[in-house]
Tab-separated table of N, CA and C in Angstrom:
chain	number	residue	atom	x	y	z
A	1257	UNK	N	-24.540	96.657	12.778
A	1257	UNK	CA	-26.118	96.628	11.864
A	1257	UNK	C	-26.600	97.268	11.481
A	1258	UNK	N	-26.717	97.991	10.397
A	1258	UNK	CA	-28.216	98.620	10.036
A	1258	UNK	C	-28.927	99.032	9.335
A	1259	UNK	N	-29.683	99.762	10.675
A	1259	UNK	CA	-31.385	100.054	10.508
A	1259	UNK	C	-31.723	100.944	9.452
A	1260	UNK	N	-32.172	100.591	8.022
A	1260	UNK	CA	-32.748	101.588	7.530
A	1260	UNK	C	-34.739	102.376	7.337
A	1261	UNK	N	-34.853	102.715	7.934
A	1261	UNK	CA	-35.739	103.562	8.164
A	1261	UNK	C	-36.315	103.722	7.202
A	1262	UNK	N	-37.564	102.855	6.855
A	1262	UNK	CA	-38.629	102.763	5.203
A	1262	UNK	C	-39.780	102.926	5.641
A	1263	UNK	N	-40.303	104.414	6.675
A	1263	UNK	CA	-41.738	104.212	7.068
A	1263	UNK	C	-42.425	103.749	8.059
A	1264	UNK	N	-43.408	102.930	7.597
A	1264	UNK	CA	-43.285	102.200	8.598
A	1264	UNK	C	-42.942	100.048	9.016
A	1265	UNK	N	-42.066	100.278	8.590
A	1265	UNK	CA	-40.594	99.101	8.951
A	1265	UNK	C	-39.131	100.105	8.610
A	1266	UNK	N	-38.567	98.863	8.180
A	1266	UNK	CA	-36.927	98.764	8.554
A	1266	UNK	C	-36.448	98.507	7.568
A	1267	UNK	N	-35.345	98.936	6.680
A	1267	UNK	CA	-34.618	97.645	5.923
A	1267	UNK	C	-33.387	97.251	6.613
A	1268	UNK	N	-32.970	95.838	6.657
A	1268	UNK	CA	-31.187	96.201	7.389
A	1268	UNK	C	-30.587	95.633	6.470
A	1269	UNK	N	-28.989	96.134	6.489
A	1269	UNK	CA	-28.100	95.863	5.991
A	1269	UNK	C	-27.045	95.714	6.394
A	1270	UNK	N	-25.788	94.917	6.875
A	1270	UNK	CA	-24.750	94.320	7.452
A	1270	UNK	C	-23.433	95.342	6.544
A	1271	UNK	N	-23.239	95.975	7.277
A	1271	UNK	CA	-21.854	96.706	7.397
A	1271	UNK	C	-20.758	95.897	6.922
A	1272	UNK	N	-19.556	96.321	5.985
A	1272	UNK	CA	-18.925	95.505	5.355
A	1272	UNK	C	-17.468	96.399	5.211
A	1273	UNK	N	-17.180	97.770	5.429
A	1273	UNK	CA	-16.629	98.056	5.602
A	1273	UNK	C	-16.227	99.025	4.046
A	1274	UNK	N	-15.193	99.870	4.227
A	1274	UNK	CA	-14.951	100.282	3.638
A	1274	UNK	C	-16.646	101.494	2.352
A	1275	UNK	N	-17.829	101.274	3.205
A	1275	UNK	CA	-18.904	102.249	3.163
A	1275	UNK	C	-19.470	101.217	2.180
A	1276	UNK	N	-19.041	99.668	2.922
A	1276	UNK	CA	-19.925	98.531	2.139
A	1276	UNK	C	-21.137	98.059	2.882
A	1277	UNK	N	-22.301	97.888	2.242
A	1277	UNK	CA	-23.427	96.550	3.247
A	1277	UNK	C	-23.175	95.683	1.537
A	1278	UNK	N	-23.887	94.931	2.700
A	1278	UNK	CA	-23.846	93.636	2.254
A	1278	UNK	C	-25.824	93.940	2.600
A	1279	UNK	N	-26.583	92.862	1.653
A	1279	UNK	CA	-28.019	93.116	2.433
A	1279	UNK	C	-29.037	92.300	1.595
A	1280	UNK	N	-30.219	91.881	1.484
A	1280	UNK	CA	-31.071	90.213	0.981
A	1280	UNK	C	-31.881	91.519	0.207
A	1281	UNK	N	-32.322	91.508	-1.123
A	1281	UNK	CA	-32.839	92.387	-2.193
A	1281	UNK	C	-33.922	91.150	-2.545
A	1282	UNK	N	-35.414	91.231	-2.932
A	1282	UNK	CA	-36.604	90.455	-3.126
A	1282	UNK	C	-36.234	90.250	-5.179
A	1283	UNK	N	-36.005	89.403	-4.991
A	1283	UNK	CA	-36.270	89.512	-6.923
A	1283	UNK	C	-37.024	89.158	-7.165
A	1284	UNK	N	-36.288	90.105	-8.633
A	1284	UNK	CA	-38.164	90.206	-9.174
A	1284	UNK	C	-38.446	92.209	-9.458
A	1285	UNK	N	-37.441	92.123	-8.514
A	1285	UNK	CA	-37.569	94.295	-8.094
A	1285	UNK	C	-36.676	94.625	-8.858
A	1286	UNK	N	-35.718	93.779	-9.198
A	1286	UNK	CA	-34.570	94.593	-9.268
A	1286	UNK	C	-34.109	94.018	-10.483
A	1287	UNK	N	-33.434	94.696	-11.163
A	1287	UNK	CA	-32.145	93.973	-12.266
A	1287	UNK	C	-30.950	93.553	-11.592
A	1288	UNK	N	-29.689	92.640	-12.750
A	1288	UNK	CA	-28.664	92.217	-12.150
A	1288	UNK	C	-28.006	93.261	-11.348
A	1289	UNK	N	-27.877	94.844	-12.489
A	1289	UNK	CA	-27.218	95.101	-11.142
A	1289	UNK	C	-27.657	96.742	-10.354
A	1290	UNK	N	-28.677	96.602	-10.369
A	1290	UNK	CA	-29.173	97.506	-9.939
A	1290	UNK	C	-29.750	97.697	-8.515
A	1291	UNK	N	-30.347	98.851	-7.619
A	1291	UNK	CA	-30.771	98.664	-6.812
A	1291	UNK	C	-31.531	98.693	-5.719
A	1292	UNK	N	-32.627	98.403	-4.728
A	1292	UNK	CA	-33.101	97.932	-4.804
A	1292	UNK	C	-34.787	98.772	-4.380
A	1293	UNK	N	-35.591	99.001	-5.054
A	1293	UNK	CA	-36.649	99.663	-4.486
A	1293	UNK	C	-37.194	99.173	-3.076
A	1294	UNK	N	-36.671	99.891	-2.297
A	1294	UNK	CA	-36.958	99.161	-0.370
A	1294	UNK	C	-38.707	99.627	0.057
A	1295	UNK	N	-39.292	100.568	-0.965
A	1295	UNK	CA	-40.759	100.859	-0.577
A	1295	UNK	C	-41.511	99.956	-1.463
A	1296	UNK	N	-42.682	99.967	-0.926
A	1296	UNK	CA	-44.332	98.768	-2.177
A	1296	UNK	C	-44.171	97.997	-1.546
A	1297	UNK	N	-45.232	97.645	-1.927
A	1297	UNK	CA	-45.143	95.481	-1.216
A	1297	UNK	C	-45.210	95.218	-2.355
A	1298	UNK	N	-44.095	94.873	-3.141
A	1298	UNK	CA	-43.803	93.930	-3.996
A	1298	UNK	C	-43.479	93.015	-3.054
A	1299	UNK	N	-42.036	93.533	-1.950
A	1299	UNK	CA	-41.204	93.454	-1.496
A	1299	UNK	C	-42.591	91.877	-0.302
A	1300	UNK	N	-43.043	92.328	-0.044
A	1300	UNK	CA	-43.877	92.152	1.093
A	1300	UNK	C	-44.296	90.232	0.411
A	1301	UNK	N	-44.792	89.243	-0.823
A	1301	UNK	CA	-45.120	88.392	-1.381
A	1301	UNK	C	-44.139	88.390	-1.791
A	1302	UNK	N	-42.863	88.844	-1.812
A	1302	UNK	CA	-41.470	87.614	-2.387
A	1302	UNK	C	-41.597	86.374	-2.014
A	1303	UNK	N	-40.892	85.587	-3.085
A	1303	UNK	CA	-40.911	85.243	-1.706
A	1303	UNK	C	-39.168	84.132	-2.220
A	1304	UNK	N	-38.455	84.545	-3.082
A	1304	UNK	CA	-36.884	84.154	-3.423
A	1304	UNK	C	-36.263	86.249	-3.109
A	1305	UNK	N	-34.990	85.609	-2.185
A	1305	UNK	CA	-34.383	87.183	-2.131
A	1305	UNK	C	-33.310	86.926	-2.860
A	1306	UNK	N	-32.460	88.092	-3.457
A	1306	UNK	CA	-30.715	87.793	-3.156
A	1306	UNK	C	-29.655	89.163	-2.730
A	1307	UNK	N	-28.658	87.756	-2.341
A	1307	UNK	CA	-28.036	88.674	-1.600
A	1307	UNK	C	-26.917	89.920	-2.458
A	1308	UNK	N	-26.846	91.428	-1.511
A	1308	UNK	CA	-26.290	91.958	-3.010
A	1308	UNK	C	-25.280	93.080	-1.484
A	1309	UNK	N	-23.787	93.517	-2.725
A	1309	UNK	CA	-23.260	93.874	-1.778
A	1309	UNK	C	-22.968	95.231	-2.355
A	1310	UNK	N	-23.351	96.837	-1.772
A	1310	UNK	CA	-23.261	98.008	-2.209
A	1310	UNK	C	-23.235	98.914	-1.154
A	1311	UNK	N	-22.811	99.697	-2.383
A	1311	UNK	CA	-22.459	100.957	-0.920
A	1311	UNK	C	-23.350	101.816	-0.301
A	1312	UNK	N	-23.023	102.079	1.075
A	1312	UNK	CA	-24.080	102.288	1.480
A	1312	UNK	C	-25.107	103.638	1.571
A	1313	UNK	N	-24.477	104.337	1.088
A	1313	UNK	CA	-25.267	105.832	0.711
A	1313	UNK	C	-25.665	105.753	-0.346
A	1314	UNK	N	-25.444	104.617	-1.222
A	1314	UNK	CA	-27.123	104.334	-2.914
A	1314	UNK	C	-28.141	103.477	-1.982
A	1315	UNK	N	-27.160	102.323	-0.953
A	1315	UNK	CA	-28.712	102.081	0.093
A	1315	UNK	C	-29.868	102.922	0.313
A	1316	UNK	N	-28.850	103.546	1.230
A	1316	UNK	CA	-29.896	104.276	2.822
A	1316	UNK	C	-30.492	105.279	1.546
A	1317	UNK	N	-29.934	105.948	0.529
A	1317	UNK	CA	-31.223	106.948	-0.354
A	1317	UNK	C	-30.765	107.883	0.729
A	1318	UNK	N	-32.190	108.494	0.781
A	1318	UNK	CA	-32.903	109.988	1.247
A	1318	UNK	C	-33.250	109.412	2.938
A	1319	UNK	N	-33.077	108.051	3.302
A	1319	UNK	CA	-33.893	107.206	4.121
A	1319	UNK	C	-32.464	108.077	5.696
A	1320	UNK	N	-33.579	107.688	7.154
A	1320	UNK	CA	-32.795	107.871	7.771
A	1320	UNK	C	-31.919	106.915	7.882
A	1321	UNK	N	-30.379	106.563	9.437
A	1321	UNK	CA	-30.663	105.282	9.207
A	1321	UNK	C	-29.426	105.119	10.176
A	1322	UNK	N	-29.466	103.849	10.633
A	1322	UNK	CA	-27.947	104.289	12.127
A	1322	UNK	C	-27.798	102.481	12.895
A	1323	UNK	N	-26.603	102.455	13.286
A	1323	UNK	CA	-26.070	101.451	13.613
A	1323	UNK	C	-27.314	101.036	14.975
A	1324	UNK	N	-27.325	99.638	14.392
A	1324	UNK	CA	-28.596	99.867	15.761
A	1324	UNK	C	-27.576	97.712	15.897
A	1325	UNK	N	-26.552	97.572	16.432
A	1325	UNK	CA	-26.326	96.316	16.677
A	1325	UNK	C	-27.135	95.902	18.519
A	1326	UNK	N	-29.048	95.743	18.058
A	1326	UNK	CA	-29.780	96.080	19.389
A	1326	UNK	C	-29.507	94.819	19.718
A	1327	UNK	N	-28.685	93.651	19.470
A	1327	UNK	CA	-29.224	92.020	20.226
A	1327	UNK	C	-28.243	91.619	21.016
A	1328	UNK	N	-27.215	93.221	20.541
A	1328	UNK	CA	-25.720	92.560	21.620
A	1328	UNK	C	-25.804	92.133	22.768
A	1329	UNK	N	-26.782	92.716	23.212
A	1329	UNK	CA	-27.297	92.611	24.855
A	1329	UNK	C	-27.020	91.171	25.828
A	1330	UNK	N	-27.852	89.994	24.622
A	1330	UNK	CA	-28.051	89.137	24.793
A	1330	UNK	C	-27.387	88.100	24.204
A	1331	UNK	N	-27.206	88.557	22.744
A	1331	UNK	CA	-26.459	87.604	21.990
A	1331	UNK	C	-24.869	87.739	21.403
A	1332	UNK	N	-23.601	86.803	21.255
A	1332	UNK	CA	-22.761	87.449	21.421
A	1332	UNK	C	-22.401	87.152	19.824
A	1333	UNK	N	-22.016	88.053	19.579
A	1333	UNK	CA	-21.467	88.738	17.681
A	1333	UNK	C	-20.441	87.428	17.166
A	1334	UNK	N	-20.128	87.100	16.793
A	1334	UNK	CA	-18.978	86.248	15.857
A	1334	UNK	C	-17.883	87.817	16.380
A	1335	UNK	N	-16.724	86.833	16.300
A	1335	UNK	CA	-15.149	88.498	15.296
A	1335	UNK	C	-15.591	88.771	14.090
A	1336	UNK	N	-15.405	90.332	13.698
A	1336	UNK	CA	-15.800	91.267	13.010
A	1336	UNK	C	-15.632	90.390	11.616
A	1337	UNK	N	-13.877	89.484	11.543
A	1337	UNK	CA	-12.966	88.965	10.343
A	1337	UNK	C	-14.678	87.684	10.261
A	1338	UNK	N	-15.300	87.067	11.252
A	1338	UNK	CA	-16.025	85.922	11.020
A	1338	UNK	C	-17.323	86.376	10.291
A	1339	UNK	N	-17.400	87.210	10.800
A	1339	UNK	CA	-18.575	88.263	10.124
A	1339	UNK	C	-18.949	88.405	8.719
A	1340	UNK	N	-17.595	89.094	8.994
A	1340	UNK	CA	-17.129	89.667	6.938
A	1340	UNK	C	-17.181	88.094	6.287
A	1341	UNK	N	-16.553	87.448	6.857
A	1341	UNK	CA	-15.927	85.958	5.795
A	1341	UNK	C	-17.070	85.366	5.481
A	1342	UNK	N	-18.368	85.183	6.720
A	1342	UNK	CA	-19.117	84.540	5.996
A	1342	UNK	C	-20.468	85.516	5.013
A	1343	UNK	N	-19.918	87.549	5.139
A	1343	UNK	CA	-21.296	87.144	4.806
A	1343	UNK	C	-20.322	87.189	2.922
A	1344	UNK	N	-19.559	87.270	2.941
A	1344	UNK	CA	-19.086	87.064	1.502
A	1344	UNK	C	-19.763	86.015	0.338
A	1345	UNK	N	-19.074	85.643	1.214
A	1345	UNK	CA	-19.703	83.515	0.883
A	1345	UNK	C	-21.363	83.694	0.480
A	1346	UNK	N	-22.491	85.092	0.849
A	1346	UNK	CA	-23.563	85.055	0.659
A	1346	UNK	C	-23.099	85.694	-1.070
A	1347	UNK	N	-22.311	86.778	-1.219
A	1347	UNK	CA	-22.922	87.499	-2.050
A	1347	UNK	C	-23.348	87.178	-3.306
A	1348	UNK	N	-24.568	87.508	-4.352
A	1348	UNK	CA	-24.996	87.100	-5.643
A	1348	UNK	C	-25.510	85.770	-5.594
A	1349	UNK	N	-26.016	85.744	-4.356
A	1349	UNK	CA	-26.431	84.257	-4.203
A	1349	UNK	C	-28.013	84.422	-3.754
A	1350	UNK	N	-29.268	83.643	-4.435
A	1350	UNK	CA	-30.462	83.096	-4.305
A	1350	UNK	C	-30.970	82.757	-2.930
A	1351	UNK	N	-31.852	83.225	-2.462
A	1351	UNK	CA	-32.195	83.153	-1.005
A	1351	UNK	C	-33.898	82.504	-1.004
A	1352	UNK	N	-34.153	81.328	0.101
A	1352	UNK	CA	-35.410	81.671	-0.273
A	1352	UNK	C	-35.975	83.003	1.047
A	1353	UNK	N	-37.166	83.896	1.008
A	1353	UNK	CA	-37.305	84.776	1.420
A	1353	UNK	C	-38.865	85.422	2.193
A	1354	UNK	N	-39.234	85.674	3.273
A	1354	UNK	CA	-40.563	85.024	3.428
A	1354	UNK	C	-41.068	85.897	4.427
A	1355	UNK	N	-41.800	87.742	4.730
A	1355	UNK	CA	-41.688	88.339	5.063
A	1355	UNK	C	-41.674	88.279	6.782
A	1356	UNK	N	-42.349	87.451	7.360
A	1356	UNK	CA	-42.103	86.933	8.082
A	1356	UNK	C	-41.170	85.947	8.994
A	1357	UNK	N	-40.672	85.015	7.934
A	1357	UNK	CA	-39.597	84.550	8.357
A	1357	UNK	C	-38.308	84.577	8.183
A	1358	UNK	N	-38.165	84.940	6.719
A	1358	UNK	CA	-36.845	84.934	6.696
A	1358	UNK	C	-36.638	86.423	6.234
A	1359	UNK	N	-36.626	86.871	6.837
A	1359	UNK	CA	-36.432	88.351	5.609
A	1359	UNK	C	-34.876	89.288	5.541
A	1360	UNK	N	-34.970	90.205	5.490
A	1360	UNK	CA	-33.139	91.005	5.351
A	1360	UNK	C	-33.007	91.186	6.788
A	1361	UNK	N	-33.901	91.815	7.946
A	1361	UNK	CA	-32.841	90.923	9.873
A	1361	UNK	C	-33.042	90.335	9.836
A	1362	UNK	N	-33.452	89.131	9.433
A	1362	UNK	CA	-33.027	87.686	9.884
A	1362	UNK	C	-32.030	86.960	9.371
A	1363	UNK	N	-31.842	87.444	7.740
A	1363	UNK	CA	-30.246	87.690	7.127
A	1363	UNK	C	-29.260	88.359	8.008
A	1364	UNK	N	-29.312	89.215	8.184
A	1364	UNK	CA	-27.492	89.744	8.790
A	1364	UNK	C	-28.081	89.197	10.210
A	1365	UNK	N	-29.119	89.769	11.144
A	1365	UNK	CA	-28.734	89.436	12.281
A	1365	UNK	C	-27.649	87.206	12.389
A	1366	UNK	N	-28.712	86.354	10.940
A	1366	UNK	CA	-27.822	85.258	11.130
A	1366	UNK	C	-26.334	85.523	10.553
A	1367	UNK	N	-26.440	86.452	10.132
A	1367	UNK	CA	-24.473	86.053	9.994
A	1367	UNK	C	-24.220	87.255	10.931
A	1368	UNK	N	-24.534	87.269	11.577
A	1368	UNK	CA	-23.931	88.152	13.079
A	1368	UNK	C	-23.258	87.450	14.678
A	1369	UNK	N	-24.841	86.914	14.393
A	1369	UNK	CA	-25.128	85.655	15.319
A	1369	UNK	C	-24.803	84.350	15.890
A	1370	UNK	N	-25.488	83.903	14.153
A	1370	UNK	CA	-25.274	82.604	13.967
A	1370	UNK	C	-26.956	82.169	14.023
A	1371	UNK	N	-28.115	82.717	13.493
A	1371	UNK	CA	-29.334	82.969	14.202
A	1371	UNK	C	-29.840	84.274	14.033
A	1372	UNK	N	-30.629	83.944	13.314
A	1372	UNK	CA	-31.498	85.115	12.494
A	1372	UNK	C	-33.159	85.471	13.236
A	1373	UNK	N	-32.803	86.565	13.434
A	1373	UNK	CA	-34.325	87.317	14.857
A	1373	UNK	C	-34.912	88.636	13.809
A	1374	UNK	N	-35.560	88.839	13.978
A	1374	UNK	CA	-36.556	90.122	14.326
A	1374	UNK	C	-36.946	90.195	14.512
A	1375	UNK	N	-37.235	91.127	15.521
A	1375	UNK	CA	-38.337	92.312	15.999
A	1375	UNK	C	-39.341	92.901	15.368
A	1376	UNK	N	-39.270	93.227	14.026
A	1376	UNK	CA	-39.762	93.932	12.583
A	1376	UNK	C	-41.519	92.633	12.477
A	1377	UNK	N	-41.177	91.432	13.095
A	1377	UNK	CA	-42.380	90.126	12.789
A	1377	UNK	C	-42.786	89.826	13.859
A	1378	UNK	N	-40.992	89.820	14.872
A	1378	UNK	CA	-41.783	88.714	16.545
A	1378	UNK	C	-41.307	88.653	17.580
A	1379	UNK	N	-41.442	88.509	18.682
A	1379	UNK	CA	-41.204	89.462	19.809
A	1379	UNK	C	-39.724	88.424	20.043
A	1380	UNK	N	-38.942	89.005	20.539
A	1380	UNK	CA	-37.241	88.455	20.731
A	1380	UNK	C	-37.339	88.157	22.328
């Protein structure tokens, strides 16, 4: 799991290898081939998101980031190959989005552990 610091919140992505990540971007903020504008209020009110695969350095931009598998101490991750397989099935698909219940952290933790969790919006 990759945590990207975005001011007062974090954007989450899943490392796929070859310097690429998979992540969700809110629909309406970007066109089919552009990278997300990860700041601003549009994403807070979005109802839909799209799963995209982008180079890590392009997603991160000038923001600080780190590898943060913070739930590993009490959740068992799937094997790496299974995580990547599960993630690839989602690329370019649209899914419901809700900043409180189905956000970017929920999505990547669902891929890694089988259940979506987010410390940003609830205690785990």
